[in-house]
Amino acid sequence: MQAKKRYILVIICCAFLAYCYLGGYRLKGLQALFRIRVRKNPDNLPCYHQLHYQYAESTDSSNQAQALPDDDLFTAPTYESRFRDVAPQPSFQRGGPIRRVTDEGGAMFKSCRMETCFDFSKCSDKNFYVYVYPPEPLNSLGAPPPISQNYQKIISAIQESRYYTTDPEQACLFVLGIDTLDRDSLSEDFVRNVPSRLQRLPHWNNGRNHIIFNLYSGTWPDYNENGLGFDPGQAILAKASMSIQSLRPGFDVSIPLFHKQFPLRGGNTGFVISNNFPANKKYLLAFKGKRYVHGIGSETRNSLFHLHNARDFVLVTTCKHGKSWRDLQDARCDEDNREYDRYDYETLLQNSTFCLVPRGRRLGSFRFLEVLQAGCIPVLLSNSWVLPFQSKIDWKQAAIWADERLLLQVPDIVRSISTSRILALRQQTQVLWERYFSSIEKIIFTTFEIIRERLPDYPHRNGLTWNTSPGALLTIPTFSDTHRRFPFLLDKLGHTPGLNYTAVIFVQIGTQLTPNSALYKLVKSITKSQYIDKILILWATDRSVPPKKRWPSTGHIPLHIISGSTSEDRPSISQRFYPHDQIETDAVLSLDEDAILNTDELDFAYQVWRDFPDRIVGYPARAHFWDDSKNAWGYTSKWTNYYSIVLTGAAFYHRYYNYLYTNWLSYLLLKTVQQSSNCEDILMNLLVSHVTRKPPIKVTQRKGYKDRESGRSPWNDPDHFIQRQSCLNTFAAVFGYMPLLRSNLRLDPVLYRDSVSNLRKKYRQIELVGS
């Protein structure tokens, strides 16, 4: 019996060894065969999308929003980072199958990435130009090709921006003049014969370096997401309602769905004007919209009545839409329609803590932007939807994901969210709305900047920059590679601005320089300041520059004079805000030549600026107001209870605003200043208020801060004041809204930042009763 057991054991061991040997041999054979096949046909390799999808999905975009070390605000792009552009989806979507999709014409969408379908040689890290194809010639009836209102806004936004070029040889990106926004063949905005039109375009090149904007694709009944009706080839798709399955990571860009009345620029501000308490409003969760009795998208919306209780959950739908709704209505339609009419949509938005955003016929819906603007926290019910700009925006800071298949879990999800997180989510909705989504212009520019960051030599802005105000559009990484040089990031990261300041004196009158002249006295006052680094004189007058011996002695303080030798090349009025290489300090003291300020006034204003480095801090204040009689903005220099402008004739600001003024502002704004030779100080105030969404700060001055000298002065021109009112309205029109904000704050040097309560404790017995 024992021998029998030993024989069985020996047989089992031999079988096991044989299995291991043969199995390993077979595995080695397969590996060798795979290597041979790769050598013969490298196209058999699995696509990058398949290999790296799980890795991209596991990348937590919230990590991007964490504060980085000093010099990690902007990072050089790497090969791997350019393809990790998909933020994580809910757990029920991870690990899903990757499938290739075709459009209605049967053309296969290529598995493009930037290295294979984009020509980087056409782009520069300094100049990122976009060429818009000229409009097609008129047809036989003399009419221009059809173009929708929204697509015309997109074209206008590009052509009026700094991205635009009229030379296709300079262009990095190409935008079609053919309207591709609505590719629903049943729509009135559907443009026909797109494939043949594309082939006639001289720079099409199978879509290489092109970007195609699209809001709607496919048509009834299946609304095929990739049913564009033409082959986009190697073009980048900037598309609404994009799914994970069709997105080419690191190549395509998901954009929001917006309606025909959406503003071109500016846009309305968010509805949350203060941190309202309590965080929970009348309704905990709300939705009002259509439901579909038949067809795609009907499953989710037809089930919402299960959550409606008319108390804290208000989710009402209607069947009453379309021409044949009565023929398709079900048994619940009449009851749903009656409940639907009981509630006002705007009232629900304003009085709800959470707002449901379910999918429609397509994955995206208009509700998303409406809810975001209202500050109602979006509860997303659209499985597999790639949220707008999801590669850069951490939506976990502003929205809640739910699962269409687990609809009944939504009440428990929203009830489990703490009050503190509710407040943080609501605040973030307003940041994202105002910085990226409030206008078509911002949506288009954000798309361009996402693509621009994929260029090999262009630095990346990290998650902190993208997800905090003022956002990536106003944080230009070519200015500096460290966050210490950006005024609006100092406070967030616990840093202070660099020491000392550079005084920039703009000389436009050029009176004779004598010891009694205002300019001479001003230079002397500056040299006595303990914080001065250097003095820069911008000589913008036809008169010759006084010789060096006529200027007051500045001791160890460097004094630089920048001037033009002739009237043709002298600095324009905007040159006072040029980012000159000589300005090396964070703080810039901007002065007019006739400003009369003593050293104490300069030092006090500088100390105040160090506490508010993101704002303009100075002495002369002005105000804007709305004039109903003229239906326009007014400008006044009269003393009022408020101010909204601090003139840069005597003010401190951060040097980054010089960079923005010169390299970011629209050419239309700079052209207005150039033509009027006026209003540059107003434009700088609008710029800073637009960036910070804060008013400037006025410091208390002596009774007369200026002493006008006799002679020719642009400020004595009677048309000067009229021009400034005209400029103010032009600036507001180009910005799309009025950025200026009113303030009543005036900081006085008496007891500024002194601990008054502590000083009183030195004489405690005086305050004792009956002492």
mmCIF file of C-alpha atoms in Angstrom, residues 222-439:
data_model
loop_
_atom_site.group_PDB
_atom_site.id
_atom_site.type_symbol
_atom_site.label_atom_id
_atom_site.label_comp_id
_atom_site.label_asym_id
_atom_site.label_seq_id
_atom_site.Cartn_x
_atom_site.Cartn_y
_atom_site.Cartn_z
ATOM 1 C CA ASP A 222 -30.036 56.784 -32.858
ATOM 2 C CA TYR A 223 -28.185 60.160 -32.759
ATOM 3 C CA ASN A 224 -24.886 58.493 -33.641
ATOM 4 C CA GLU A 225 -22.197 60.414 -31.797
ATOM 5 C CA ASN A 226 -19.764 60.084 -34.688
ATOM 6 C CA GLY A 227 -22.272 60.786 -37.425
ATOM 7 C CA LEU A 228 -20.609 63.914 -38.782
ATOM 8 C CA GLY A 229 -21.424 63.077 -42.386
ATOM 9 C CA PHE A 230 -17.788 63.541 -43.410
ATOM 10 C CA ASP A 231 -14.413 62.064 -42.541
ATOM 11 C CA PRO A 232 -12.496 64.458 -40.225
ATOM 12 C CA GLY A 233 -9.289 62.641 -41.056
ATOM 13 C CA GLN A 234 -6.435 63.804 -38.832
ATOM 14 C CA ALA A 235 -8.266 66.908 -37.583
ATOM 15 C CA ILE A 236 -8.692 67.587 -33.872
ATOM 16 C CA LEU A 237 -12.335 67.406 -32.809
ATOM 17 C CA ALA A 238 -13.538 70.072 -30.381
ATOM 18 C CA LYS A 239 -16.865 68.430 -29.751
ATOM 19 C CA ALA A 240 -19.790 68.546 -27.335
ATOM 20 C CA SER A 241 -21.404 65.402 -25.864
ATOM 21 C CA MET A 242 -18.246 63.378 -26.397
ATOM 22 C CA SER A 243 -18.003 59.913 -24.848
ATOM 23 C CA ILE A 244 -15.008 58.088 -23.439
ATOM 24 C CA GLN A 245 -15.271 55.501 -26.201
ATOM 25 C CA SER A 246 -14.892 58.020 -29.035
ATOM 26 C CA LEU A 247 -12.457 60.460 -27.413
ATOM 27 C CA ARG A 248 -8.887 60.231 -28.619
ATOM 28 C CA PRO A 249 -6.984 61.042 -25.397
ATOM 29 C CA GLY A 250 -4.516 63.873 -25.642
ATOM 30 C CA PHE A 251 -5.867 64.780 -29.086
ATOM 31 C CA ASP A 252 -9.583 65.661 -29.085
ATOM 32 C CA VAL A 253 -11.113 68.277 -26.774
ATOM 33 C CA SER A 254 -14.523 68.004 -25.134
ATOM 34 C CA ILE A 255 -16.430 71.309 -25.130
ATOM 35 C CA PRO A 256 -19.792 72.274 -23.569
ATOM 36 C CA LEU A 257 -23.095 72.474 -25.395
ATOM 37 C CA PHE A 258 -24.320 76.082 -25.651
ATOM 38 C CA HIS A 259 -27.477 77.584 -27.119
ATOM 39 C CA LYS A 260 -27.954 80.124 -29.912
ATOM 40 C CA GLN A 261 -28.339 83.072 -27.530
ATOM 41 C CA PHE A 262 -25.015 82.399 -25.828
ATOM 42 C CA PRO A 263 -22.894 85.606 -25.688
ATOM 43 C CA LEU A 264 -19.851 86.052 -27.881
ATOM 44 C CA ARG A 265 -17.718 87.614 -25.147
ATOM 45 C CA GLY A 266 -17.953 88.636 -21.518
ATOM 46 C CA GLY A 267 -21.149 86.887 -20.548
ATOM 47 C CA ASN A 268 -23.247 87.180 -17.416
ATOM 48 C CA THR A 269 -21.533 86.692 -14.097
ATOM 49 C CA GLY A 270 -22.380 83.822 -11.801
ATOM 50 C CA PHE A 271 -25.531 84.125 -9.719
ATOM 51 C CA VAL A 272 -23.745 83.483 -6.412
ATOM 52 C CA ILE A 273 -22.758 86.995 -5.348
ATOM 53 C CA SER A 274 -21.948 86.070 -1.741
ATOM 54 C CA ASN A 275 -21.379 83.058 0.446
ATOM 55 C CA ASN A 276 -25.017 82.553 1.339
ATOM 56 C CA PHE A 277 -25.797 80.737 4.569
ATOM 57 C CA PRO A 278 -27.158 78.225 5.255
ATOM 58 C CA ALA A 279 -25.670 76.225 2.411
ATOM 59 C CA ASN A 280 -28.798 74.079 2.057
ATOM 60 C CA LYS A 281 -31.625 75.865 0.272
ATOM 61 C CA LYS A 282 -35.359 75.196 0.021
ATOM 62 C CA TYR A 283 -34.919 72.246 -2.327
ATOM 63 C CA LEU A 284 -32.132 69.731 -1.951
ATOM 64 C CA LEU A 285 -32.324 68.423 -5.537
ATOM 65 C CA ALA A 286 -34.210 69.804 -8.533
ATOM 66 C CA PHE A 287 -34.736 69.280 -12.250
ATOM 67 C CA LYS A 288 -37.233 70.548 -14.768
ATOM 68 C CA GLY A 289 -37.106 69.488 -18.408
ATOM 69 C CA LYS A 290 -38.274 67.249 -21.206
ATOM 70 C CA ARG A 291 -38.598 63.515 -21.110
ATOM 71 C CA TYR A 292 -38.600 61.252 -24.107
ATOM 72 C CA VAL A 293 -41.339 58.662 -24.362
ATOM 73 C CA HIS A 294 -39.515 56.865 -27.154
ATOM 74 C CA GLY A 295 -35.954 56.570 -28.365
ATOM 75 C CA ILE A 296 -32.441 57.071 -27.058
ATOM 76 C CA GLY A 297 -32.098 58.918 -23.752
ATOM 77 C CA SER A 298 -35.606 58.062 -22.602
ATOM 78 C CA GLU A 299 -34.682 55.482 -19.962
ATOM 79 C CA THR A 300 -33.128 57.947 -17.515
ATOM 80 C CA ARG A 301 -35.570 60.830 -17.753
ATOM 81 C CA ASN A 302 -38.636 58.582 -17.760
ATOM 82 C CA SER A 303 -37.595 57.257 -14.341
ATOM 83 C CA LEU A 304 -37.130 60.581 -12.567
ATOM 84 C CA PHE A 305 -40.668 60.582 -11.194
ATOM 85 C CA HIS A 306 -39.529 57.933 -8.705
ATOM 86 C CA LEU A 307 -37.399 60.583 -6.932
ATOM 87 C CA HIS A 308 -39.940 63.410 -6.973
ATOM 88 C CA ASN A 309 -41.606 64.087 -3.603
ATOM 89 C CA ALA A 310 -42.589 67.784 -4.070
ATOM 90 C CA ARG A 311 -40.806 68.673 -0.813
ATOM 91 C CA ASP A 312 -37.002 68.602 -0.907
ATOM 92 C CA PHE A 313 -36.804 66.670 -4.196
ATOM 93 C CA VAL A 314 -38.462 68.366 -7.165
ATOM 94 C CA LEU A 315 -37.861 66.501 -10.422
ATOM 95 C CA VAL A 316 -40.554 67.266 -12.969
ATOM 96 C CA THR A 317 -40.685 66.413 -16.668
ATOM 97 C CA THR A 318 -43.021 66.982 -19.566
ATOM 98 C CA CYS A 319 -43.929 65.001 -22.666
ATOM 99 C CA LYS A 320 -45.265 68.134 -24.356
ATOM 100 C CA HIS A 321 -42.626 68.765 -27.004
ATOM 101 C CA GLY A 322 -42.290 67.924 -30.649
ATOM 102 C CA LYS A 323 -45.051 67.670 -33.244
ATOM 103 C CA SER A 324 -46.242 64.151 -32.472
ATOM 104 C CA TRP A 325 -46.039 64.036 -28.689
ATOM 105 C CA ARG A 326 -49.747 63.183 -28.328
ATOM 106 C CA ASP A 327 -49.367 60.172 -30.580
ATOM 107 C CA LEU A 328 -46.475 58.859 -28.504
ATOM 108 C CA GLN A 329 -47.606 59.852 -25.002
ATOM 109 C CA ASP A 330 -47.849 57.234 -22.285
ATOM 110 C CA ALA A 331 -50.150 56.882 -19.271
ATOM 111 C CA ARG A 332 -48.042 59.216 -17.101
ATOM 112 C CA CYS A 333 -47.828 62.163 -19.500
ATOM 113 C CA ASP A 334 -50.930 64.055 -18.319
ATOM 114 C CA GLU A 335 -49.935 63.809 -14.666
ATOM 115 C CA ASP A 336 -46.328 64.762 -15.450
ATOM 116 C CA ASN A 337 -47.421 67.768 -17.493
ATOM 117 C CA ARG A 338 -49.603 69.081 -14.651
ATOM 118 C CA GLU A 339 -46.793 68.721 -12.113
ATOM 119 C CA TYR A 340 -44.356 70.301 -14.568
ATOM 120 C CA ASP A 341 -46.456 73.464 -14.863
ATOM 121 C CA ARG A 342 -46.440 74.006 -11.090
ATOM 122 C CA TYR A 343 -42.777 75.035 -10.959
ATOM 123 C CA ASP A 344 -40.785 77.885 -12.484
ATOM 124 C CA TYR A 345 -37.405 76.837 -13.825
ATOM 125 C CA GLU A 346 -35.492 79.948 -12.721
ATOM 126 C CA THR A 347 -36.985 79.721 -9.240
ATOM 127 C CA LEU A 348 -35.844 76.124 -8.954
ATOM 128 C CA LEU A 349 -32.309 77.068 -9.987
ATOM 129 C CA GLN A 350 -32.095 79.837 -7.414
ATOM 130 C CA ASN A 351 -33.570 77.793 -4.565
ATOM 131 C CA SER A 352 -31.881 74.412 -5.001
ATOM 132 C CA THR A 353 -28.667 73.119 -3.493
ATOM 133 C CA PHE A 354 -28.150 70.407 -6.113
ATOM 134 C CA CYS A 355 -29.450 70.331 -9.691
ATOM 135 C CA LEU A 356 -29.750 67.149 -11.704
ATOM 136 C CA VAL A 357 -28.073 67.151 -15.128
ATOM 137 C CA PRO A 358 -29.323 64.016 -16.908
ATOM 138 C CA ARG A 359 -28.361 63.128 -20.442
ATOM 139 C CA GLY A 360 -30.673 64.101 -23.246
ATOM 140 C CA ARG A 361 -30.762 62.567 -26.690
ATOM 141 C CA ARG A 362 -27.014 63.111 -26.569
ATOM 142 C CA LEU A 363 -24.720 62.876 -23.557
ATOM 143 C CA GLY A 364 -24.523 66.610 -22.925
ATOM 144 C CA SER A 365 -27.305 69.130 -22.397
ATOM 145 C CA PHE A 366 -27.898 72.857 -22.003
ATOM 146 C CA ARG A 367 -28.643 72.223 -18.332
ATOM 147 C CA PHE A 368 -24.955 71.838 -17.569
ATOM 148 C CA LEU A 369 -23.972 75.473 -18.206
ATOM 149 C CA GLU A 370 -27.249 76.818 -16.812
ATOM 150 C CA VAL A 371 -26.731 74.982 -13.538
ATOM 151 C CA LEU A 372 -23.073 75.987 -13.368
ATOM 152 C CA GLN A 373 -23.919 79.672 -13.729
ATOM 153 C CA ALA A 374 -26.630 79.471 -11.082
ATOM 154 C CA GLY A 375 -24.216 78.043 -8.520
ATOM 155 C CA CYS A 376 -26.425 74.983 -8.152
ATOM 156 C CA ILE A 377 -24.129 71.974 -7.744
ATOM 157 C CA PRO A 378 -24.467 69.717 -10.823
ATOM 158 C CA VAL A 379 -25.402 66.069 -10.183
ATOM 159 C CA LEU A 380 -24.356 64.407 -13.418
ATOM 160 C CA LEU A 381 -26.440 61.532 -14.749
ATOM 161 C CA SER A 382 -24.811 60.751 -18.073
ATOM 162 C CA ASN A 383 -22.648 57.637 -18.091
ATOM 163 C CA SER A 384 -19.453 57.761 -20.172
ATOM 164 C CA TRP A 385 -19.722 61.517 -20.848
ATOM 165 C CA VAL A 386 -16.355 63.277 -21.028
ATOM 166 C CA LEU A 387 -17.001 66.568 -19.254
ATOM 167 C CA PRO A 388 -15.920 69.809 -20.944
ATOM 168 C CA PHE A 389 -12.173 70.429 -20.709
ATOM 169 C CA GLN A 390 -11.948 67.427 -18.421
ATOM 170 C CA SER A 391 -8.253 66.967 -19.184
ATOM 171 C CA LYS A 392 -7.513 70.195 -17.302
ATOM 172 C CA ILE A 393 -10.463 70.915 -15.007
ATOM 173 C CA ASP A 394 -10.892 68.880 -11.842
ATOM 174 C CA TRP A 395 -14.660 68.490 -11.860
ATOM 175 C CA LYS A 396 -14.669 66.713 -8.496
ATOM 176 C CA GLN A 397 -14.275 70.198 -7.011
ATOM 177 C CA ALA A 398 -17.520 71.432 -8.596
ATOM 178 C CA ALA A 399 -19.796 68.523 -9.527
ATOM 179 C CA ILE A 400 -21.151 65.174 -8.293
ATOM 180 C CA TRP A 401 -21.226 62.021 -10.428
ATOM 181 C CA ALA A 402 -24.121 59.597 -10.280
ATOM 182 C CA ASP A 403 -24.867 56.396 -12.201
ATOM 183 C CA GLU A 404 -27.826 56.158 -14.585
ATOM 184 C CA ARG A 405 -28.195 52.494 -13.631
ATOM 185 C CA LEU A 406 -28.381 53.317 -9.919
ATOM 186 C CA LEU A 407 -30.845 56.185 -10.036
ATOM 187 C CA LEU A 408 -32.441 55.381 -6.666
ATOM 188 C CA GLN A 409 -29.106 55.949 -4.942
ATOM 189 C CA VAL A 410 -29.063 59.647 -5.882
ATOM 190 C CA PRO A 411 -30.991 60.820 -2.753
ATOM 191 C CA ASP A 412 -28.523 59.098 -0.443
ATOM 192 C CA ILE A 413 -25.600 60.561 -2.372
ATOM 193 C CA VAL A 414 -26.691 64.196 -2.081
ATOM 194 C CA ARG A 415 -27.790 63.821 1.549
ATOM 195 C CA SER A 416 -24.368 62.459 2.511
ATOM 196 C CA ILE A 417 -22.458 65.568 1.391
ATOM 197 C CA SER A 418 -21.335 67.804 4.247
ATOM 198 C CA THR A 419 -22.187 71.486 4.528
ATOM 199 C CA SER A 420 -18.559 72.537 4.220
ATOM 200 C CA ARG A 421 -18.150 70.629 0.962
ATOM 201 C CA ILE A 422 -21.402 72.028 -0.378
ATOM 202 C CA LEU A 423 -20.042 75.546 0.130
ATOM 203 C CA ALA A 424 -16.735 74.637 -1.549
ATOM 204 C CA LEU A 425 -18.529 73.051 -4.514
ATOM 205 C CA ARG A 426 -20.751 76.096 -4.996
ATOM 206 C CA GLN A 427 -17.775 78.450 -4.884
ATOM 207 C CA GLN A 428 -15.938 76.402 -7.488
ATOM 208 C CA THR A 429 -18.907 76.457 -9.883
ATOM 209 C CA GLN A 430 -18.577 80.230 -9.995
ATOM 210 C CA VAL A 431 -14.833 80.142 -10.603
ATOM 211 C CA LEU A 432 -15.206 77.739 -13.525
ATOM 212 C CA TRP A 433 -18.202 79.561 -14.981
ATOM 213 C CA GLU A 434 -16.583 82.997 -14.983
ATOM 214 C CA ARG A 435 -13.140 81.878 -16.170
ATOM 215 C CA TYR A 436 -13.943 79.288 -18.851
ATOM 216 C CA PHE A 437 -17.635 79.010 -19.724
ATOM 217 C CA SER A 438 -19.461 82.363 -19.577
ATOM 218 C CA SER A 439 -18.895 83.202 -23.277
#
